[in-house]
Amino acid sequence: MFRRGEPVPFAFVAEADSFRSNVEPPPRQRPSRSQIAGRIFATVTVVAGLVGAVILGTPALNAQHSAGSAPQQADVAHHH
């Protein structure tokens, strides 16, 4: 490994644990009713989209349904 030629003082790291700042961050603001409603609306929209995609995509994943529908259409065409 590469070593530095001069020593690096790490005393400031040890002192940092005992240092306490007197500056506090501002208190968190509570979200307004419109912000809460917007978040709920966005969540409901995303969930509804996912549920709709699953509902609409399920018939396409059903192999028995798609294989069974083709001969039925052919039978109907031969009977007419």
XYZ file of N, CA and C in Angstrom:
240
model
N 0.829 -1.185 0.000
C 0.000 0.000 0.000
C 0.870 1.244 0.000
N 0.295 2.318 -0.451
C 1.000 3.595 -0.515
C 0.938 4.275 0.849
N 2.079 4.675 1.374
C 2.124 5.379 2.663
C 2.573 6.808 2.434
N 1.980 7.691 3.172
C 2.376 9.096 3.064
C 3.644 9.331 3.868
N 4.440 10.239 3.410
C 5.699 10.514 4.081
C 5.524 11.272 5.382
N 4.571 12.211 5.426
C 4.395 13.008 6.638
C 3.244 12.439 7.462
N 3.335 12.551 8.772
C 2.248 12.053 9.618
C 1.026 12.976 9.507
N -0.128 12.370 9.580
C -1.381 13.134 9.493
C -1.993 13.172 10.884
N -2.210 14.344 11.428
C -2.797 14.409 12.775
C -4.296 14.117 12.738
N -4.728 13.177 13.550
C -6.146 12.819 13.613
C -6.766 13.223 14.943
N -6.137 14.149 15.629
C -6.678 14.589 16.913
C -8.030 15.268 16.742
N -8.235 15.930 15.600
C -9.517 16.629 15.393
C -10.670 15.649 15.299
N -10.420 14.421 14.885
C -11.486 13.423 14.808
C -11.933 13.049 16.213
N -10.987 12.880 17.115
C -11.332 12.557 18.499
C -12.063 13.713 19.162
N -11.685 14.938 18.833
C -12.349 16.093 19.426
C -13.744 16.314 18.850
N -13.990 15.816 17.676
C -15.287 16.033 17.033
C -16.407 15.362 17.797
N -16.120 14.255 18.490
C -17.159 13.577 19.261
C -17.642 14.421 20.424
N -16.752 15.184 21.013
C -17.150 15.993 22.164
C -17.727 17.343 21.749
N -17.592 17.716 20.498
C -18.083 19.010 20.038
C -19.583 18.960 19.817
N -20.280 19.902 20.395
C -21.725 20.014 20.210
C -22.034 21.388 19.641
N -22.798 21.408 18.593
C -23.169 22.674 18.001
C -24.390 23.237 18.716
N -24.455 24.538 18.823
C -25.629 25.165 19.427
C -26.652 25.547 18.357
N -26.398 25.181 17.116
C -27.319 25.478 16.019
C -28.176 24.252 15.774
N -29.485 24.426 15.887
C -30.405 23.321 15.657
C -31.107 23.530 14.324
N -31.417 22.461 13.639
C -32.174 22.612 12.398
C -33.589 23.092 12.713
N -34.217 23.761 11.787
C -35.587 24.227 12.047
C -36.539 23.044 12.184
N -37.598 23.214 12.934
C -38.546 22.098 13.082
C -39.211 21.778 11.744
N -39.523 20.505 11.561
C -40.156 20.085 10.310
C -41.571 20.626 10.231
N -41.916 21.121 9.067
C -43.264 21.635 8.876
C -44.203 20.475 8.573
N -45.393 20.559 9.127
C -46.394 19.536 8.857
C -46.961 19.776 7.469
N -47.196 18.718 6.706
C -47.767 18.905 5.370
C -49.202 19.417 5.464
N -49.575 20.251 4.505
C -50.931 20.797 4.503
C -51.918 19.730 4.039
N -53.183 20.051 4.169
C -54.220 19.103 3.749
C -54.153 18.822 2.260
N -53.838 19.834 1.469
C -53.753 19.616 0.028
C -52.558 18.739 -0.328
N -51.451 18.868 0.412
C -50.302 17.996 0.160
C -50.622 16.549 0.527
N -51.313 16.360 1.636
C -51.708 15.007 2.037
C -52.665 14.420 1.009
N -53.631 15.218 0.566
C -54.589 14.732 -0.428
C -53.887 14.395 -1.739
N -52.927 15.198 -2.139
C -52.184 14.919 -3.360
C -51.384 13.640 -3.259
N -50.769 13.398 -2.121
C -50.009 12.159 -1.935
C -50.925 10.945 -1.963
N -52.086 11.065 -1.318
C -53.041 9.952 -1.318
C -53.547 9.700 -2.734
N -53.858 10.757 -3.469
C -54.345 10.610 -4.839
C -53.291 9.956 -5.727
N -52.042 10.358 -5.585
C -50.971 9.767 -6.385
C -50.803 8.288 -6.050
N -50.868 7.944 -4.776
C -50.739 6.546 -4.364
C -51.880 5.704 -4.906
N -53.102 6.212 -4.788
C -54.263 5.483 -5.295
C -54.168 5.307 -6.813
N -53.704 6.326 -7.519
C -53.562 6.235 -8.972
C -52.551 5.164 -9.363
N -51.418 5.128 -8.688
C -50.398 4.124 -9.005
C -50.909 2.722 -8.701
N -51.549 2.538 -7.550
C -52.065 1.224 -7.175
C -53.159 0.782 -8.148
N -54.041 1.693 -8.525
C -55.101 1.349 -9.476
C -54.515 0.975 -10.836
N -53.472 1.658 -11.258
C -52.825 1.308 -12.519
C -52.205 -0.074 -12.481
N -51.553 -0.404 -11.384
C -50.960 -1.734 -11.259
C -52.026 -2.825 -11.218
N -53.094 -2.602 -10.469
C -54.180 -3.585 -10.402
C -54.835 -3.736 -11.770
N -55.056 -2.641 -12.468
C -55.644 -2.716 -13.809
C -54.754 -3.462 -14.781
N -53.450 -3.255 -14.684
C -52.525 -3.966 -15.562
C -52.559 -5.461 -15.299
N -52.661 -5.835 -14.040
C -52.730 -7.267 -13.711
C -54.039 -7.854 -14.209
N -55.132 -7.127 -14.017
C -56.437 -7.636 -14.452
C -56.482 -7.774 -15.973
N -55.979 -6.780 -16.691
C -56.008 -6.845 -18.147
C -54.966 -7.815 -18.703
N -53.893 -8.042 -17.995
C -52.843 -8.918 -18.476
C -53.045 -10.377 -18.148
N -53.904 -10.686 -17.177
C -54.105 -12.073 -16.766
C -54.652 -12.948 -17.897
N -55.642 -12.532 -18.678
C -56.120 -13.400 -19.767
C -55.039 -13.704 -20.811
N -54.125 -12.794 -21.030
C -53.070 -13.042 -22.002
C -52.084 -14.085 -21.500
N -51.962 -14.236 -20.199
C -51.049 -15.219 -19.634
C -51.679 -16.597 -19.502
N -52.985 -16.693 -19.691
C -53.689 -17.962 -19.568
C -53.527 -18.742 -20.867
N -52.666 -19.756 -20.878
C -52.370 -20.515 -22.103
C -53.557 -21.358 -22.532
N -54.322 -21.906 -21.599
C -55.457 -22.752 -21.937
C -56.535 -21.958 -22.665
N -56.749 -20.742 -22.248
C -57.790 -19.913 -22.868
C -57.423 -19.571 -24.307
N -56.186 -19.164 -24.547
C -55.800 -18.767 -25.901
C -55.697 -19.977 -26.817
N -55.317 -21.159 -26.317
C -55.242 -22.354 -27.156
C -56.640 -22.902 -27.425
N -57.550 -22.748 -26.465
C -58.899 -23.279 -26.623
C -59.786 -22.412 -27.494
N -59.480 -21.160 -27.673
C -60.370 -20.292 -28.435
C -60.187 -20.465 -29.940
N -59.007 -20.834 -30.401
C -58.768 -20.962 -31.841
C -59.577 -22.104 -32.466
N -59.636 -23.326 -31.894
C -60.443 -24.382 -32.496
C -61.929 -24.066 -32.457
N -62.398 -23.368 -31.431
C -63.819 -23.019 -31.383
C -64.174 -22.098 -32.537
N -63.312 -21.159 -32.860
C -63.588 -20.269 -33.982
C -63.565 -21.051 -35.289
N -62.675 -22.029 -35.394
C -62.616 -22.834 -36.618
C -63.871 -23.695 -36.740
N -64.375 -24.259 -35.633
C -65.589 -25.047 -35.677
C -66.775 -24.218 -36.126
N -66.870 -23.015 -35.644
C -67.972 -22.138 -36.018
C -67.911 -21.846 -37.513
N -66.720 -21.649 -38.053
C -66.579 -21.358 -39.468
C -66.982 -22.571 -40.318
N -66.740 -23.798 -39.878
C -67.098 -24.996 -40.647
C -68.582 -25.296 -40.596
N -69.276 -24.903 -39.530
C -70.694 -25.197 -39.385
C -71.559 -24.267 -40.240
N -71.043 -23.152 -40.601
C -71.874 -22.193 -41.348
C -71.888 -22.485 -42.779
